[in-house]
Each structure stands twice: as C-alpha cells, then as structure tokens.
Coordinates of C-alpha atoms and ligand atoms in Angstrom, one line a residue:
M6 CA -1.9 -61.6 3.4
T7 CA -1.6 -58.1 2.0
R8 CA -1.4 -57.6 -1.7
A9 CA 1.8 -55.8 -2.9
E10 CA 0.7 -52.4 -4.0
P11 CA 2.8 -49.8 -5.8
S12 CA 4.3 -47.3 -3.3
L13 CA 2.5 -44.0 -3.1
P14 CA 4.6 -40.8 -3.7
S15 CA 5.8 -38.6 -0.8
L16 CA 6.2 -35.5 -2.8
L17 CA 4.2 -33.5 -5.4
I18 CA 6.8 -34.0 -8.1
S19 CA 9.5 -36.5 -8.9
I20 CA 12.1 -35.7 -11.5
P21 CA 13.7 -38.6 -13.5
E22 CA 17.4 -39.2 -12.8
G23 CA 19.6 -37.1 -15.2
V24 CA 16.9 -34.6 -16.2
I25 CA 17.2 -30.9 -15.4
D26 CA 13.7 -29.8 -14.9
L27 CA 13.4 -26.0 -15.1
G28 CA 9.6 -26.3 -15.2
W29 CA 8.9 -26.4 -11.5
G30 CA 9.0 -23.4 -9.2
H31 CA 10.1 -25.4 -6.1
P32 CA 13.1 -24.5 -3.9
S33 CA 16.1 -26.8 -3.8
P34 CA 16.1 -29.2 -0.9
H35 CA 19.3 -27.9 0.6
L36 CA 17.7 -24.5 1.0
H37 CA 15.1 -26.0 3.4
P38 CA 15.8 -24.5 6.8
V39 CA 16.0 -27.8 8.8
D40 CA 18.0 -26.5 11.7
I41 CA 15.9 -23.4 12.1
L42 CA 12.7 -25.5 12.2
R43 CA 14.2 -28.1 14.6
R44 CA 15.0 -25.3 17.0
A45 CA 11.5 -23.7 16.5
A46 CA 9.8 -27.1 17.2
E47 CA 11.8 -27.5 20.4
I48 CA 10.9 -24.0 21.5
A49 CA 7.2 -24.4 20.6
L50 CA 6.9 -27.8 22.4
A51 CA 9.1 -26.9 25.4
D52 CA 6.4 -26.4 28.0
G53 CA 4.4 -29.6 27.4
A54 CA 2.6 -28.1 24.4
P55 CA -0.8 -27.2 25.8
V56 CA -1.3 -24.5 23.2
P57 CA 0.3 -25.8 19.9
L58 CA -1.7 -29.0 20.0
Q59 CA -5.2 -27.5 20.8
Y60 CA -7.6 -26.0 18.3
G61 CA -6.3 -22.6 17.4
A62 CA -8.0 -19.1 17.3
A63 CA -10.1 -18.6 14.2
Q64 CA -8.1 -15.6 12.8
G65 CA -4.9 -17.4 13.4
Y66 CA -2.5 -17.9 16.3
G67 CA -2.5 -14.5 18.1
P68 CA 1.2 -14.3 18.9
L69 CA 2.1 -15.0 15.3
L70 CA -0.4 -12.3 14.1
H71 CA 1.5 -9.8 16.3
S72 CA 5.0 -11.0 15.4
L73 CA 4.1 -11.1 11.7
A74 CA 2.6 -7.6 11.7
E75 CA 5.8 -6.3 13.4
F76 CA 8.0 -8.2 10.9
L77 CA 6.1 -7.0 7.8
S78 CA 6.0 -3.4 9.1
A79 CA 9.8 -3.4 9.3
Q80 CA 10.3 -4.6 5.7
E81 CA 11.5 -2.0 3.1
S82 CA 8.7 -2.9 0.8
Y83 CA 6.0 -2.1 3.4
T84 CA 5.9 1.7 3.6
T85 CA 3.0 1.8 6.1
P86 CA 2.7 -0.1 9.4
I87 CA 0.6 -3.3 9.3
S88 CA -1.8 -4.0 12.2
P89 CA -2.6 -7.6 13.4
S90 CA -6.3 -6.8 12.8
E91 CA -5.5 -6.6 9.0
L92 CA -4.0 -10.2 8.9
F93 CA -5.5 -13.7 8.8
L94 CA -3.3 -16.8 8.8
T95 CA -3.9 -19.2 5.9
A96 CA -2.6 -22.6 4.9
G97 CA -0.6 -21.1 2.0
A98 CA -1.6 -18.9 -0.9
S99 CA -3.3 -21.8 -2.8
Q100 CA -5.6 -22.6 0.0
A101 CA -6.3 -18.8 0.5
I102 CA -7.2 -18.4 -3.2
D103 CA -9.6 -21.3 -3.0
H104 CA -11.1 -20.0 0.3
A105 CA -11.5 -16.4 -1.1
T106 CA -13.1 -17.8 -4.1
T107 CA -15.6 -19.8 -1.9
L108 CA -16.4 -16.7 0.1
F109 CA -16.6 -14.1 -2.6
T110 CA -17.8 -15.7 -5.8
R111 CA -20.6 -17.9 -7.0
T112 CA -20.6 -20.4 -9.9
G113 CA -20.9 -18.7 -13.2
D114 CA -19.2 -15.4 -12.0
T115 CA -16.5 -13.9 -14.1
V116 CA -12.9 -13.6 -12.8
F117 CA -10.3 -11.5 -14.7
V118 CA -6.7 -12.7 -14.8
E119 CA -3.5 -11.4 -16.3
E120 CA -2.4 -12.7 -19.7
P121 CA -0.1 -14.5 -19.0
T122 CA -0.9 -15.7 -15.5
Y123 CA 0.1 -18.5 -13.0
Y124 CA -0.8 -21.6 -14.9
L125 CA -2.2 -23.6 -11.9
I126 CA -4.8 -20.9 -11.1
Q127 CA -7.0 -22.0 -13.9
S128 CA -7.9 -25.3 -12.2
I129 CA -8.8 -23.6 -8.9
F130 CA -11.2 -21.3 -10.7
E131 CA -12.6 -24.2 -12.7
D132 CA -13.3 -26.1 -9.5
H133 CA -15.6 -23.1 -8.6
G134 CA -17.2 -23.0 -12.0
L135 CA -15.9 -19.5 -12.8
N136 CA -15.6 -17.9 -16.2
V137 CA -12.0 -16.9 -16.6
V138 CA -11.2 -13.8 -18.8
G139 CA -7.7 -12.6 -19.6
V140 CA -6.6 -9.0 -19.5
P141 CA -3.5 -7.8 -21.5
T142 CA -0.3 -7.0 -19.8
D143 CA 2.9 -5.2 -20.8
K144 CA 6.4 -5.1 -19.3
D145 CA 5.0 -3.4 -16.2
G146 CA 2.2 -5.9 -15.7
L147 CA -1.6 -5.4 -16.0
R148 CA -2.5 -2.7 -18.5
M149 CA -4.9 -0.3 -16.8
D150 CA -6.0 1.2 -20.2
A151 CA -7.0 -2.3 -21.4
L152 CA -8.7 -3.1 -18.1
E153 CA -10.8 0.2 -18.2
V154 CA -11.9 -0.6 -21.8
M155 CA -13.0 -4.1 -20.7
L156 CA -14.8 -2.8 -17.6
E157 CA -16.8 -0.3 -19.8
S158 CA -17.5 -2.8 -22.6
P159 CA -21.1 -4.2 -22.8
D160 CA -19.6 -7.3 -24.5
V161 CA -17.4 -8.3 -21.5
P162 CA -19.2 -9.6 -18.4
C163 CA -18.5 -7.6 -15.2
P164 CA -15.9 -9.4 -13.1
R165 CA -16.7 -10.4 -9.5
M166 CA -13.0 -10.7 -8.9
L167 CA -9.6 -9.9 -10.5
Y168 CA -6.7 -12.2 -9.7
I169 CA -3.3 -10.6 -10.1
I170 CA 0.4 -11.4 -9.3
P171 CA 1.7 -7.8 -9.1
T172 CA 5.2 -8.5 -7.9
Y173 CA 7.8 -10.6 -9.7
Q174 CA 4.9 -12.0 -11.6
N175 CA 4.7 -15.7 -12.3
P176 CA 5.6 -16.2 -15.2
S177 CA 6.8 -12.9 -16.6
G178 CA 8.7 -11.4 -13.6
S179 CA 7.1 -8.0 -14.1
V180 CA 6.4 -5.6 -11.2
L181 CA 3.3 -3.4 -11.2
P182 CA 4.3 0.2 -10.5
S183 CA 2.6 2.1 -7.6
D184 CA 0.5 4.3 -9.8
R185 CA -1.1 1.3 -11.4
R186 CA -1.7 -0.3 -8.0
R187 CA -3.5 2.9 -6.9
K188 CA -5.5 3.0 -10.2
L189 CA -6.5 -0.7 -9.8
V190 CA -7.9 -0.1 -6.4
E191 CA -9.9 3.0 -7.7
L192 CA -11.3 0.8 -10.5
A193 CA -12.2 -2.0 -8.1
Q194 CA -14.0 0.5 -5.8
Q195 CA -15.8 2.1 -8.8
H196 CA -16.9 -1.1 -10.4
G197 CA -17.4 -3.2 -7.3
F198 CA -15.0 -6.1 -7.8
L199 CA -12.6 -7.7 -5.4
V200 CA -8.8 -7.7 -6.2
L201 CA -7.2 -10.9 -5.2
A202 CA -3.5 -10.1 -5.2
D203 CA -1.1 -13.1 -5.0
E204 CA 2.0 -11.5 -3.6
V205 CA 4.0 -14.6 -2.6
Y206 CA 7.3 -13.3 -4.0
N207 CA 7.2 -9.8 -2.5
L208 CA 10.0 -10.3 0.0
L209 CA 12.3 -12.2 -2.5
H210 CA 13.9 -9.2 -4.1
Y211 CA 17.5 -9.2 -5.3
G212 CA 17.9 -5.5 -5.7
D213 CA 15.7 -2.5 -4.9
P214 CA 12.5 -3.5 -3.0
P215 CA 9.2 -3.5 -4.9
P216 CA 6.2 -1.2 -4.2
P217 CA 4.0 -2.1 -1.1
P218 CA 1.4 -4.8 -1.5
I219 CA -1.9 -3.8 -3.2
A220 CA -3.8 -4.1 0.1
S221 CA -1.7 -1.2 1.5
F222 CA -3.4 1.0 -1.2
D223 CA -6.9 0.0 0.0
V224 CA -7.5 2.4 2.8
S225 CA -11.2 3.1 3.0
G226 CA -14.6 1.5 3.7
E227 CA -15.2 -2.3 3.8
G228 CA -12.2 -2.9 1.6
C229 CA -11.8 -4.4 -1.9
V230 CA -8.3 -6.0 -1.9
I231 CA -6.9 -9.2 -0.4
S232 CA -3.1 -9.5 -0.6
L233 CA -1.7 -13.0 -0.1
G234 CA 1.7 -13.8 1.4
S235 CA 3.2 -17.2 1.9
F236 CA 6.0 -18.8 4.0
S237 CA 6.4 -21.4 1.2
K238 CA 8.9 -19.2 -0.6
M239 CA 10.6 -17.7 2.6
L240 CA 10.9 -20.9 4.7
A241 CA 9.5 -24.1 3.2
P242 CA 6.5 -25.1 1.1
G243 CA 5.9 -28.2 3.2
L244 CA 4.9 -26.0 6.2
R245 CA 1.7 -25.0 4.3
I246 CA 1.3 -21.7 6.0
G247 CA 0.8 -18.1 4.7
W248 CA -1.3 -15.0 5.5
L249 CA -3.6 -12.6 3.9
Q250 CA -3.6 -8.8 4.4
A251 CA -6.9 -7.0 4.0
R252 CA -9.2 -4.4 5.7
A253 CA -10.7 -5.7 9.0
P254 CA -14.2 -6.4 7.6
I255 CA -12.7 -8.8 5.1
V256 CA -10.5 -10.4 7.7
R257 CA -13.6 -11.0 9.9
R258 CA -15.3 -12.7 7.0
F259 CA -12.5 -15.3 6.8
A260 CA -12.4 -15.7 10.6
N261 CA -16.2 -16.2 10.8
A262 CA -16.2 -18.7 7.8
G263 CA -17.6 -22.2 8.4
L264 CA -14.2 -23.7 7.8
T265 CA -12.5 -21.9 10.7
I266 CA -15.5 -22.0 13.0
S267 CA -15.5 -25.8 12.8
G268 CA -11.7 -26.5 12.6
G269 CA -10.2 -23.4 14.3
G270 CA -7.3 -21.5 12.8
L271 CA -5.7 -23.0 9.8
N272 CA -2.4 -24.7 10.5
H273 CA -2.3 -23.8 14.1
F274 CA 0.6 -26.1 15.1
T275 CA 2.8 -24.8 12.3
S276 CA 1.9 -21.2 13.3
T277 CA 3.5 -21.8 16.7
L278 CA 6.7 -22.9 15.0
V279 CA 6.8 -20.0 12.6
H280 CA 6.2 -17.6 15.6
A281 CA 9.3 -19.1 17.3
V282 CA 11.2 -18.5 14.0
L283 CA 10.1 -14.9 13.9
E284 CA 10.7 -14.2 17.6
R285 CA 14.3 -15.4 17.3
G286 CA 15.0 -13.3 14.2
M287 CA 15.6 -16.4 12.2
L288 CA 13.2 -15.5 9.4
Q289 CA 15.1 -12.4 8.4
D290 CA 18.3 -14.4 8.4
N291 CA 16.8 -17.0 6.2
I292 CA 15.4 -14.5 3.7
A293 CA 18.8 -12.7 3.6
H294 CA 20.4 -16.1 2.7
L295 CA 17.8 -16.9 0.1
R296 CA 18.2 -13.4 -1.5
R297 CA 22.0 -13.9 -1.8
T298 CA 21.6 -17.5 -3.2
Y299 CA 18.9 -16.6 -5.7
A300 CA 20.7 -13.5 -6.9
E301 CA 23.7 -15.7 -7.8
R302 CA 21.4 -18.0 -9.7
V303 CA 19.9 -15.1 -11.6
S304 CA 23.4 -14.0 -12.7
A305 CA 24.3 -17.6 -13.7
M306 CA 21.2 -18.0 -15.7
T307 CA 21.5 -14.6 -17.4
A308 CA 25.1 -15.4 -18.4
A309 CA 24.1 -18.9 -19.7
L310 CA 21.2 -17.4 -21.7
R311 CA 23.4 -14.7 -23.2
R312 CA 26.1 -17.3 -24.1
H313 CA 23.9 -19.9 -25.7
L314 CA 20.7 -18.3 -26.9
D315 CA 21.3 -14.6 -27.2
D316 CA 20.6 -14.3 -30.9
V317 CA 17.2 -16.0 -30.8
I318 CA 15.5 -14.9 -27.5
E319 CA 14.4 -11.7 -25.7
F320 CA 14.2 -11.6 -21.9
T321 CA 14.7 -9.3 -18.9
A322 CA 16.6 -10.7 -15.9
P323 CA 14.1 -10.8 -13.0
G324 CA 14.6 -8.5 -10.0
G325 CA 13.0 -11.0 -7.7
G326 CA 10.9 -14.2 -7.5
Y327 CA 11.7 -17.5 -9.1
F328 CA 11.4 -17.2 -12.9
F329 CA 12.8 -16.1 -16.3
W330 CA 10.3 -15.6 -19.1
L331 CA 11.9 -15.9 -22.5
T332 CA 10.4 -15.2 -25.9
F333 CA 11.9 -16.7 -29.0
T334 CA 12.3 -14.2 -31.8
D335 CA 12.7 -16.8 -34.6
G336 CA 9.2 -18.2 -34.7
T337 CA 9.9 -21.2 -32.5
N338 CA 6.8 -22.9 -31.2
T339 CA 7.7 -23.9 -27.6
D340 CA 5.1 -26.6 -27.4
D341 CA 6.7 -28.3 -30.4
L342 CA 10.3 -27.7 -29.0
L343 CA 9.4 -29.4 -25.7
P344 CA 9.7 -33.1 -26.7
I345 CA 13.1 -32.4 -28.3
A346 CA 14.2 -30.5 -25.2
Q347 CA 13.1 -33.5 -23.1
E348 CA 15.2 -35.8 -25.3
H349 CA 18.2 -33.6 -24.5
G350 CA 17.4 -34.0 -20.8
V351 CA 15.9 -30.6 -20.0
N352 CA 12.3 -29.6 -19.2
Y353 CA 10.6 -26.3 -19.1
R354 CA 7.0 -24.8 -19.0
P355 CA 5.8 -23.7 -22.5
G356 CA 4.3 -20.2 -22.7
A357 CA 0.8 -21.3 -23.9
A358 CA 0.2 -23.0 -20.5
F359 CA 0.1 -19.5 -18.9
S360 CA -2.7 -18.1 -21.1
A361 CA -6.4 -18.5 -20.9
S362 CA -6.6 -18.1 -24.7
G363 CA -3.6 -20.1 -25.9
E364 CA -1.3 -17.1 -26.5
F365 CA 2.5 -16.9 -25.9
T366 CA 3.4 -20.0 -28.1
G367 CA 6.8 -18.5 -28.6
A368 CA 7.6 -18.1 -24.9
I369 CA 8.9 -20.3 -22.1
R370 CA 9.2 -20.0 -18.4
L371 CA 12.4 -21.2 -16.7
A372 CA 12.5 -21.6 -12.9
F373 CA 15.9 -21.1 -11.2
A374 CA 14.9 -22.0 -7.6
L375 CA 15.5 -25.8 -7.8
Y376 CA 19.1 -25.9 -9.0
E377 CA 22.6 -24.7 -8.4
P378 CA 24.3 -22.3 -10.8
D379 CA 26.3 -25.0 -12.6
M380 CA 23.1 -27.1 -13.2
L381 CA 21.2 -24.0 -14.5
A382 CA 24.0 -23.3 -17.0
E383 CA 23.9 -27.0 -18.1
G384 CA 20.1 -26.8 -18.4
V385 CA 20.4 -23.8 -20.7
R386 CA 23.1 -25.4 -22.7
R387 CA 20.9 -28.4 -23.3
L388 CA 18.0 -26.2 -24.2
A389 CA 20.1 -24.4 -26.8
A390 CA 21.2 -27.8 -28.3
A391 CA 17.6 -28.8 -28.5
H392 CA 16.7 -25.5 -30.2
R393 CA 19.5 -26.0 -32.7
E394 CA 18.2 -29.4 -33.6
F395 CA 14.6 -28.1 -33.8
R396 CA 15.7 -25.3 -36.2
G397 CA 16.9 -28.1 -38.5
Y398 CA 13.3 -29.2 -38.8
M399 CA 11.7 -25.8 -39.0
Ligands
PLP18 C1 1.9 -17.1 -8.1 C2 1.9 -18.3 -7.1 N1 0.9 -18.4 -6.2 C3 0.8 -19.4 -5.4 C4 1.8 -20.3 -5.3 C5 1.6 -21.4 -4.3 O1 1.8 -20.9 -3.0 P1 1.6 -21.7 -1.7 O2 2.7 -22.7 -1.5 O3 1.6 -20.6 -0.6 O4 0.2 -22.3 -1.8 C6 2.9 -20.3 -6.2 C7 3.9 -21.3 -6.1 O5 4.6 -21.6 -7.1 C8 2.9 -19.2 -7.1 O6 3.9 -19.1 -7.9

C-alpha cells in the first residue's frame, strides 16, 4: 500500500485564486507558442530522429548555431554580423550565469553588480561563495564615473567579474548607452575583470531598438565580455534554452568544460526544435506578436498608474522588457505596504529585494508580462487602494 503524499508542484510558482500577482516576470500562458512548437517537434522528429535524440555537439547543435548567427545578424539591434564561432548554446541565462561563475571565479572572489540588480542573482553568487558589491546606477544604468572610482579605490576589492543587465534592466528598465558600453569594455580590459552581460530582454523592444550587446564592443584579444541571450522571453521559459555571445577563446572554454565534455551540448533536443522554428521564420513572427502585445500592456499600465497613483509616484514607462520600476515620493516604505497590498489581492516585488545593501525601500517593481491589460489596470487600482489605506496609518 502506498502512503498518500501531498502532490508535488508542476510549475515554479502558483498564484492563489483571485490574486493579481505583479511580482513575477513570467509570460502569460496564452502567449506560449504551442502551435509553433508542435510543428517544430514534427519537423525535428520527422526522419526517425537519429540526431535529436543523440548526445549533441559540445558548443551546441551546429545547425542552430548557424541559423541563430544569421537571425541575430539580421536584427536591428545587432549592428555587426555575428559568426557561429562567437556563440555557445546554453540551457538559459540562469544556467549560463552559474556556468560562467564556475569557470571564471573562485570562492571568495568579488563580483560587482548594479544597484539595483536582478533579485535572484544574489543566490547564484552565494552558491559560489562570492563577495557581492553594488555599483551605483542612474537613469541610463551603470555609472561609469562611480565604477572608475571603485576600481581605483584601495578600500574596494578588485572584481573578478561584473554582472550587468544593460538593456531594459531588471528591475529599472534602463538602457545603457553605447558610449558607456564602450567605456565598460575599456575598463574591463584595463583592470582585468570579466563582464557578464545578461541581455535576455534585448529583442523585446517596443519602439526604437537598443544598442548592440556589450559582447559586440569586445573586439580584441582573448575577450573580456560574455553576453547572454535567452529563448525564455522570445519563445517559452519551459524550453530552457539560450545562448551566449563572446570571443572565440571564451566560447572554447565553455565547449571544453567538464559539463559539456561529459554530457554533450546543453539541451540538444530542444535545440533541434528551436532550429526548426528559426528555419521556418516562426521566431521572427512570434517576436513581432510579443512586441505588439507587450506594447499594449505598457500603455495600459502607464494609463492606470497615471490615473490612480500619479501624485505619489515617479516612473518612466519602459521601452522594452517586462517591468515598471516605481518610486513613491511620499516616504512610503514598500516592504511595509506589501501585506496591505496582499490583503487587497495584489502582489508586487518591493524595491529592497533588488539591492545588495537594502536600498530602494521606496520603490517597487511591477511585471506586466503575465496579465492582460484589464487585469493590469485592476492590479494598479488595488495597489492604489492599499496605498490609500496605508497612508491612513503613516
Ligand atoms: C535579468 C534576468 N536574467 C535571467 C532571467 C532568467 O532567464 P532564463 O529563463 O534564460 O534562465 C530572467 C528572468 O526573469 C531575468 O529577468
């Protein structure tokens, strides 16, 4: 007889009935490209599947390296052609960050991050015993003047790596301009640190395209930049596939790592599907659909924020990515506001979660990828009601 056990979850998150959870940067289920992937699976498995089901090539499935290089080279935000020798296929940006950290750092090393930064990065760096130090940002992202001062300071340990989200930053939505990207590469070359650029939102722009990935500015020697891309945001996160762009010696380091020598290319089967998606032009179609859909959501959320919270917040509507970053101007502490918001049936991510040093207590991040415009508006309405109630206590 087997003992009844509680059922185990199928998904990373579950949202209670009736709650509008604006805290998670996950796409809405109806945006998952089911038909595209069904066709891709049929194409990939059509000839009895001798290739998709075997161990894959260490750098990644060759045909996808070629089709991806061609696809990226054709994008407006890539101003120079990308060669397949500059690409390595990963199992998503999270896995790539962990792998890069394994290959390029040792326990006790220092890694610089932006203040604020992606809140889940801290635990990856903690897994590796790294010392995480925040670098100030402004509306255009990482401040080069502040970085230079820190690099020259005898009181700040030299970084082995700098982790940055240069495009539609998570959480702030900022975009690092080209001159800062160029300067960052110069500083990395001068001071001998690696730039790990998490660029998963690059192709999700809702207006003008952003500058090229930082790896495109790294044009000499062994290389000092790794730019990460992901199919999580352009197709579906459950696929667990992405890529990195770097100079060939860095790519070889990944391809010759113990992980790939033992298990072959990461996510080889999925790579054969994604190649079929690219070959049939279905990726570009899906991205165009996502851009239209998310642009509508940005407009809906902007309108709702102006309507319900305009007198107490500052924000800039994002030009791409998944997030709004709001700052309350009336002294609201967003950790304290959260339980009241939850009572009103809305959830968000408080600003302090994005800081290595507990800053941004007056900020919140709202994700707009999971809900339709009407639900986003309702979520903001509930947030404003919670804020009004909270002000009564302040
Ligand atoms: C900045 C950033 N990096 C990485 C990830 C995770 O990417 P992946 O699904 O490719 O692991 C996310 C997802 O929210 C993200 O916002």
